Amino acid sequence: MSLGTWKGQGVLVDFVVLPAHAVAEVPRGVRDGPAAAGLLGVAGQTSAVLVQAAQLRKEQRPLVNGASGGVGYVLTQVLAGLGVHITAICSGKNEDLVRRLGADEYLASTVLDSDDGKQFDAIFDLVGDRQLYTHSPSYLDLGGKYLDIEAGPFGRFKLDNWLPVFLGGTPRAFTPVFSYPSGKSATEAATWVEKGWIKEMVTDSVYSMEEAYEKLATGRATGKIFVNVSLRRPFRINS
Ligand SMILES: NC(=O)c1ccc[n+]([C@@H]2O[C@H](COP(=O)([O-])OP(=O)(O)OC[C@H]3O[C@@H](n4cnc5c(N)ncnc54)[C@H](OP(=O)(O)O)[C@@H]3O)[C@@H](O)[C@H]2O)c1
C-alpha cells in the first residue's frame, strides 16, 4: 500500500504485480474482467471481512446502512445467502434494488428510535453515520457489533468514536473494519458467486477517469463505478 493510499489519494493502474497468494481464480459464470474486479475486488473482499467480523447466525437481524453502494450491493446479497433477516437503509430511488438484492425490510432514514421496536444483532455502517452510532443502544442488541468501514483502520482512535464509549454514552462496541487486499477474501467472494448467492453485478456507470472520481466523491454511487481509461472528458480552458 503506497503512502498516497494512506493519505486518501489512491491511483489507477492498468497492470500490477502481485504475489500468488494475493490472487483468486475468477469463478465460473463471471465472464469479463470488469465484472470479476467489481465482485472480487474491494466490494467482495470488504464484504468477506465484514461477514467474518459479524459472525451472524441464521435468522439474526442485521441493519445495513448504505446497502445500495459499491460495498453494500455485494454485502446485501451475501447476507441474504446466509439466511439472515436484513433491514437496508439507502435513498428511496434504490429501495426496489436493495429489496431485489435480498433486503427483507427497507428504511429511508438513519433516524431510528427505540419506539420503532427495531432491534438488531449487528449494524453494518457503510456510510459512517455518527448519529446511527451514538443512538445505537436504542436499537442494537447489547453485545451486538457496530461495524464501520468508513473510518478506516484508525477509526477506533477517533475521539468521537471512543469518547462516548468511555463516558458511558454509547455502550456498544465500535468496530472499525478494514480490508487489506488478500487472495483469501477474494476466494471467499468467489465461492459466494459459485453458490449462487451473488446474482447481480450492479454497475453505476462507466466513466472517464475524472467523472469517476467526481461520482465517487458524491458518496451516492449505486453499485460499482467503472473507469474506462480510454474515455476522455473534453478539455475546456476556463475563460
Ligand atoms: N474499510 C475498508 O476497507 C473500506 C473498503 C471499501 C470502502 N470503504 C469506505 O466505505 C464507504 C462506502 O464505500 P462504497 O464503495 O460502498 O461507497 P459508495 O459506492 O459511494 O456507496 C455509498 C452508499 O451509501 C449510501 N448513502 C450515502 N449517503 C447516505 C446517507 N446519508 N444515509 C444512508 N445512505 C447513504 C448511498 O446510497 P443512496 O444514494 O441510495 O442513499 C450509496 O449507495 C466509503 O467511505 C469508502 O471509502 C472502506
PDB file of N, CA, C and O in Angstrom, residues 164-210:
ATOM      1  N   PRO A 164     -17.500   8.534  23.542  1.00  0.00           N
ATOM      2  CA  PRO A 164     -18.822   8.184  24.073  1.00  0.00           C
ATOM      3  C   PRO A 164     -18.825   6.844  24.802  1.00  0.00           C
ATOM      4  O   PRO A 164     -19.498   6.682  25.813  1.00  0.00           O
ATOM      5  N   VAL A 165     -18.027   5.895  24.313  1.00  0.00           N
ATOM      6  CA  VAL A 165     -17.955   4.584  24.970  1.00  0.00           C
ATOM      7  C   VAL A 165     -17.332   4.754  26.352  1.00  0.00           C
ATOM      8  O   VAL A 165     -17.822   4.255  27.361  1.00  0.00           O
ATOM      9  N   PHE A 166     -16.246   5.538  26.387  1.00  0.00           N
ATOM     10  CA  PHE A 166     -15.508   5.775  27.619  1.00  0.00           C
ATOM     11  C   PHE A 166     -16.405   6.474  28.649  1.00  0.00           C
ATOM     12  O   PHE A 166     -16.401   6.152  29.823  1.00  0.00           O
ATOM     13  N   LEU A 167     -17.216   7.411  28.175  1.00  0.00           N
ATOM     14  CA  LEU A 167     -18.069   8.167  29.088  1.00  0.00           C
ATOM     15  C   LEU A 167     -19.379   7.441  29.398  1.00  0.00           C
ATOM     16  O   LEU A 167     -20.201   7.918  30.159  1.00  0.00           O
ATOM     17  N   GLY A 168     -19.580   6.323  28.750  1.00  0.00           N
ATOM     18  CA  GLY A 168     -20.787   5.542  29.019  1.00  0.00           C
ATOM     19  C   GLY A 168     -21.978   5.980  28.193  1.00  0.00           C
ATOM     20  O   GLY A 168     -23.089   5.487  28.351  1.00  0.00           O
ATOM     21  N   GLY A 169     -21.769   6.919  27.266  1.00  0.00           N
ATOM     22  CA  GLY A 169     -22.891   7.414  26.456  1.00  0.00           C
ATOM     23  C   GLY A 169     -23.315   6.440  25.374  1.00  0.00           C
ATOM     24  O   GLY A 169     -24.472   6.364  25.015  1.00  0.00           O
ATOM     25  N   THR A 170     -22.381   5.699  24.839  1.00  0.00           N
ATOM     26  CA  THR A 170     -22.692   4.756  23.756  1.00  0.00           C
ATOM     27  C   THR A 170     -22.071   3.407  24.081  1.00  0.00           C
ATOM     28  O   THR A 170     -21.001   3.072  23.591  1.00  0.00           O
ATOM     29  N   PRO A 171     -22.725   2.643  24.924  1.00  0.00           N
ATOM     30  CA  PRO A 171     -22.100   1.381  25.352  1.00  0.00           C
ATOM     31  C   PRO A 171     -22.255   0.257  24.322  1.00  0.00           C
ATOM     32  O   PRO A 171     -22.808  -0.789  24.598  1.00  0.00           O
ATOM     33  N   ARG A 172     -21.823   0.515  23.123  1.00  0.00           N
ATOM     34  CA  ARG A 172     -21.797  -0.530  22.104  1.00  0.00           C
ATOM     35  C   ARG A 172     -20.409  -0.529  21.483  1.00  0.00           C
ATOM     36  O   ARG A 172     -19.816   0.526  21.282  1.00  0.00           O
ATOM     37  N   ALA A 173     -19.929  -1.725  21.154  1.00  0.00           N
ATOM     38  CA  ALA A 173     -18.572  -1.833  20.621  1.00  0.00           C
ATOM     39  C   ALA A 173     -18.493  -1.216  19.230  1.00  0.00           C
ATOM     40  O   ALA A 173     -19.185  -1.671  18.312  1.00  0.00           O
ATOM     41  N   PHE A 174     -17.682  -0.190  19.069  1.00  0.00           N
ATOM     42  CA  PHE A 174     -17.451   0.388  17.745  1.00  0.00           C
ATOM     43  C   PHE A 174     -16.321  -0.419  17.111  1.00  0.00           C
ATOM     44  O   PHE A 174     -15.204  -0.447  17.617  1.00  0.00           O
ATOM     45  N   THR A 175     -16.622  -1.103  16.027  1.00  0.00           N
ATOM     46  CA  THR A 175     -15.632  -1.984  15.414  1.00  0.00           C
ATOM     47  C   THR A 175     -15.270  -1.482  14.022  1.00  0.00           C
ATOM     48  O   THR A 175     -16.043  -1.673  13.078  1.00  0.00           O
ATOM     49  N   PRO A 176     -14.122  -0.811  13.895  1.00  0.00           N
ATOM     50  CA  PRO A 176     -13.724  -0.400  12.552  1.00  0.00           C
ATOM     51  C   PRO A 176     -13.243  -1.611  11.767  1.00  0.00           C
ATOM     52  O   PRO A 176     -12.517  -2.449  12.312  1.00  0.00           O
ATOM     53  N   VAL A 177     -13.681  -1.706  10.536  1.00  0.00           N
ATOM     54  CA  VAL A 177     -13.292  -2.860   9.709  1.00  0.00           C
ATOM     55  C   VAL A 177     -12.513  -2.350   8.510  1.00  0.00           C
ATOM     56  O   VAL A 177     -12.930  -1.386   7.865  1.00  0.00           O
ATOM     57  N   PHE A 178     -11.391  -2.974   8.250  1.00  0.00           N
ATOM     58  CA  PHE A 178     -10.573  -2.553   7.117  1.00  0.00           C
ATOM     59  C   PHE A 178     -10.146  -3.790   6.346  1.00  0.00           C
ATOM     60  O   PHE A 178      -9.709  -4.770   6.932  1.00  0.00           O
ATOM     61  N   SER A 179     -10.335  -3.753   5.030  1.00  0.00           N
ATOM     62  CA  SER A 179      -9.967  -4.939   4.260  1.00  0.00           C
ATOM     63  C   SER A 179      -8.660  -4.697   3.521  1.00  0.00           C
ATOM     64  O   SER A 179      -8.590  -3.829   2.670  1.00  0.00           O
ATOM     65  N   TYR A 180      -7.644  -5.456   3.905  1.00  0.00           N
ATOM     66  CA  TYR A 180      -6.389  -5.430   3.159  1.00  0.00           C
ATOM     67  C   TYR A 180      -6.564  -6.416   2.010  1.00  0.00           C
ATOM     68  O   TYR A 180      -7.131  -7.498   2.206  1.00  0.00           O
ATOM     69  N   PRO A 181      -6.099  -6.065   0.808  1.00  0.00           N
ATOM     70  CA  PRO A 181      -6.285  -6.976  -0.321  1.00  0.00           C
ATOM     71  C   PRO A 181      -5.694  -8.353  -0.008  1.00  0.00           C
ATOM     72  O   PRO A 181      -4.558  -8.440   0.449  1.00  0.00           O
ATOM     73  N   SER A 182      -6.492  -9.382  -0.187  1.00  0.00           N
ATOM     74  CA  SER A 182      -5.957 -10.727   0.073  1.00  0.00           C
ATOM     75  C   SER A 182      -6.627 -11.761  -0.817  1.00  0.00           C
ATOM     76  O   SER A 182      -7.813 -11.637  -1.155  1.00  0.00           O
ATOM     77  N   GLY A 183      -5.846 -12.780  -1.190  1.00  0.00           N
ATOM     78  CA  GLY A 183      -6.380 -13.861  -2.009  1.00  0.00           C
ATOM     79  C   GLY A 183      -7.450 -14.633  -1.255  1.00  0.00           C
ATOM     80  O   GLY A 183      -8.422 -15.119  -1.840  1.00  0.00           O
ATOM     81  N   LYS A 184      -7.308 -14.704   0.090  1.00  0.00           N
ATOM     82  CA  LYS A 184      -8.255 -15.469   0.905  1.00  0.00           C
ATOM     83  C   LYS A 184      -9.661 -14.844   0.824  1.00  0.00           C
ATOM     84  O   LYS A 184     -10.647 -15.541   0.577  1.00  0.00           O
ATOM     85  N   SER A 185      -9.723 -13.529   1.009  1.00  0.00           N
ATOM     86  CA  SER A 185     -11.059 -12.914   0.979  1.00  0.00           C
ATOM     87  C   SER A 185     -11.608 -12.867  -0.447  1.00  0.00           C
ATOM     88  O   SER A 185     -12.820 -12.973  -0.656  1.00  0.00           O
ATOM     89  N   ALA A 186     -10.721 -12.742  -1.452  1.00  0.00           N
ATOM     90  CA  ALA A 186     -11.215 -12.776  -2.835  1.00  0.00           C
ATOM     91  C   ALA A 186     -11.773 -14.163  -3.157  1.00  0.00           C
ATOM     92  O   ALA A 186     -12.800 -14.301  -3.837  1.00  0.00           O
ATOM     93  N   THR A 187     -11.112 -15.208  -2.628  1.00  0.00           N
ATOM     94  CA  THR A 187     -11.589 -16.577  -2.863  1.00  0.00           C
ATOM     95  C   THR A 187     -12.935 -16.786  -2.174  1.00  0.00           C
ATOM     96  O   THR A 187     -13.835 -17.436  -2.712  1.00  0.00           O
ATOM     97  N   GLU A 188     -13.067 -16.220  -0.980  1.00  0.00           N
ATOM     98  CA  GLU A 188     -14.355 -16.299  -0.263  1.00  0.00           C
ATOM     99  C   GLU A 188     -15.468 -15.679  -1.126  1.00  0.00           C
ATOM    100  O   GLU A 188     -16.539 -16.258  -1.293  1.00  0.00           O
ATOM    101  N   ALA A 189     -15.167 -14.500  -1.689  1.00  0.00           N
ATOM    102  CA  ALA A 189     -16.165 -13.839  -2.551  1.00  0.00           C
ATOM    103  C   ALA A 189     -16.474 -14.705  -3.780  1.00  0.00           C
ATOM    104  O   ALA A 189     -17.626 -14.793  -4.213  1.00  0.00           O
ATOM    105  N   ALA A 190     -15.457 -15.362  -4.320  1.00  0.00           N
ATOM    106  CA  ALA A 190     -15.676 -16.224  -5.495  1.00  0.00           C
ATOM    107  C   ALA A 190     -16.601 -17.396  -5.148  1.00  0.00           C
ATOM    108  O   ALA A 190     -17.449 -17.792  -5.959  1.00  0.00           O
ATOM    109  N   THR A 191     -16.490 -17.917  -3.912  1.00  0.00           N
ATOM    110  CA  THR A 191     -17.359 -19.048  -3.547  1.00  0.00           C
ATOM    111  C   THR A 191     -18.822 -18.584  -3.450  1.00  0.00           C
ATOM    112  O   THR A 191     -19.733 -19.340  -3.746  1.00  0.00           O
ATOM    113  N   TRP A 192     -19.031 -17.322  -3.040  1.00  0.00           N
ATOM    114  CA  TRP A 192     -20.415 -16.817  -2.990  1.00  0.00           C
ATOM    115  C   TRP A 192     -21.033 -16.789  -4.382  1.00  0.00           C
ATOM    116  O   TRP A 192     -22.202 -17.058  -4.556  1.00  0.00           O
ATOM    117  N   VAL A 193     -20.184 -16.435  -5.378  1.00  0.00           N
ATOM    118  CA  VAL A 193     -20.699 -16.410  -6.760  1.00  0.00           C
ATOM    119  C   VAL A 193     -21.055 -17.836  -7.168  1.00  0.00           C
ATOM    120  O   VAL A 193     -22.129 -18.097  -7.727  1.00  0.00           O
ATOM    121  N   GLU A 194     -20.173 -18.786  -6.849  1.00  0.00           N
ATOM    122  CA  GLU A 194     -20.411 -20.174  -7.280  1.00  0.00           C
ATOM    123  C   GLU A 194     -21.597 -20.803  -6.573  1.00  0.00           C
ATOM    124  O   GLU A 194     -22.302 -21.645  -7.132  1.00  0.00           O
ATOM    125  N   LYS A 195     -21.839 -20.363  -5.319  1.00  0.00           N
ATOM    126  CA  LYS A 195     -23.014 -20.880  -4.599  1.00  0.00           C
ATOM    127  C   LYS A 195     -24.319 -20.270  -5.117  1.00  0.00           C
ATOM    128  O   LYS A 195     -25.400 -20.648  -4.692  1.00  0.00           O
ATOM    129  N   GLY A 196     -24.193 -19.238  -5.949  1.00  0.00           N
ATOM    130  CA  GLY A 196     -25.393 -18.571  -6.465  1.00  0.00           C
ATOM    131  C   GLY A 196     -25.921 -17.502  -5.526  1.00  0.00           C
ATOM    132  O   GLY A 196     -27.034 -16.999  -5.708  1.00  0.00           O
ATOM    133  N   TRP A 197     -25.142 -17.136  -4.503  1.00  0.00           N
ATOM    134  CA  TRP A 197     -25.610 -16.082  -3.586  1.00  0.00           C
ATOM    135  C   TRP A 197     -25.552 -14.709  -4.252  1.00  0.00           C
ATOM    136  O   TRP A 197     -26.399 -13.881  -4.026  1.00  0.00           O
ATOM    137  N   ILE A 198     -24.492 -14.493  -5.038  1.00  0.00           N
ATOM    138  CA  ILE A 198     -24.394 -13.198  -5.724  1.00  0.00           C
ATOM    139  C   ILE A 198     -24.986 -13.357  -7.113  1.00  0.00           C
ATOM    140  O   ILE A 198     -24.404 -14.002  -7.987  1.00  0.00           O
ATOM    141  N   LYS A 199     -26.147 -12.770  -7.269  1.00  0.00           N
ATOM    142  CA  LYS A 199     -26.886 -12.963  -8.516  1.00  0.00           C
ATOM    143  C   LYS A 199     -26.718 -11.776  -9.438  1.00  0.00           C
ATOM    144  O   LYS A 199     -26.970 -11.844 -10.626  1.00  0.00           O
ATOM    145  N   GLU A 200     -26.335 -10.660  -8.845  1.00  0.00           N
ATOM    146  CA  GLU A 200     -26.367  -9.442  -9.646  1.00  0.00           C
ATOM    147  C   GLU A 200     -25.094  -8.630  -9.479  1.00  0.00           C
ATOM    148  O   GLU A 200     -24.622  -8.423  -8.368  1.00  0.00           O
ATOM    149  N   MET A 201     -24.563  -8.196 -10.604  1.00  0.00           N
ATOM    150  CA  MET A 201     -23.438  -7.248 -10.602  1.00  0.00           C
ATOM    151  C   MET A 201     -24.069  -5.888 -10.870  1.00  0.00           C
ATOM    152  O   MET A 201     -24.620  -5.663 -11.943  1.00  0.00           O
ATOM    153  N   VAL A 202     -24.043  -5.010  -9.896  1.00  0.00           N
ATOM    154  CA  VAL A 202     -24.714  -3.713 -10.067  1.00  0.00           C
ATOM    155  C   VAL A 202     -23.677  -2.679 -10.505  1.00  0.00           C
ATOM    156  O   VAL A 202     -22.699  -2.428  -9.815  1.00  0.00           O
ATOM    157  N   THR A 203     -23.920  -2.113 -11.678  1.00  0.00           N
ATOM    158  CA  THR A 203     -22.981  -1.136 -12.240  1.00  0.00           C
ATOM    159  C   THR A 203     -23.607   0.243 -12.212  1.00  0.00           C
ATOM    160  O   THR A 203     -24.679   0.455 -12.802  1.00  0.00           O
ATOM    161  N   ASP A 204     -22.961   1.168 -11.524  1.00  0.00           N
ATOM    162  CA  ASP A 204     -23.460   2.544 -11.519  1.00  0.00           C
ATOM    163  C   ASP A 204     -23.365   3.112 -12.927  1.00  0.00           C
ATOM    164  O   ASP A 204     -24.357   3.507 -13.522  1.00  0.00           O
ATOM    165  N   SER A 205     -22.138   3.121 -13.457  1.00  0.00           N
ATOM    166  CA  SER A 205     -21.934   3.585 -14.818  1.00  0.00           C
ATOM    167  C   SER A 205     -20.477   3.404 -15.197  1.00  0.00           C
ATOM    168  O   SER A 205     -19.642   3.109 -14.350  1.00  0.00           O
ATOM    169  N   VAL A 206     -20.191   3.592 -16.473  1.00  0.00           N
ATOM    170  CA  VAL A 206     -18.798   3.564 -16.939  1.00  0.00           C
ATOM    171  C   VAL A 206     -18.419   5.013 -17.235  1.00  0.00           C
ATOM    172  O   VAL A 206     -19.113   5.686 -17.997  1.00  0.00           O
ATOM    173  N   TYR A 207     -17.357   5.476 -16.589  1.00  0.00           N
ATOM    174  CA  TYR A 207     -16.994   6.885 -16.678  1.00  0.00           C
ATOM    175  C   TYR A 207     -15.579   7.058 -17.203  1.00  0.00           C
ATOM    176  O   TYR A 207     -14.753   6.143 -17.143  1.00  0.00           O
ATOM    177  N   SER A 208     -15.293   8.297 -17.613  1.00  0.00           N
ATOM    178  CA  SER A 208     -13.895   8.680 -17.795  1.00  0.00           C
ATOM    179  C   SER A 208     -13.294   8.813 -16.395  1.00  0.00           C
ATOM    180  O   SER A 208     -14.032   8.852 -15.403  1.00  0.00           O
ATOM    181  N   MET A 209     -11.971   8.893 -16.320  1.00  0.00           N
ATOM    182  CA  MET A 209     -11.327   8.909 -15.007  1.00  0.00           C
ATOM    183  C   MET A 209     -11.807  10.094 -14.153  1.00  0.00           C
ATOM    184  O   MET A 209     -12.134   9.938 -12.976  1.00  0.00           O
ATOM    185  N   GLU A 210     -11.865  11.274 -14.764  1.00  0.00           N
ATOM    186  CA  GLU A 210     -12.263  12.467 -13.999  1.00  0.00           C
ATOM    187  C   GLU A 210     -13.689  12.319 -13.486  1.00  0.00           C
ATOM    188  O   GLU A 210     -13.987  12.595 -12.313  1.00  0.00           O
TER     189      GLU A 210
END
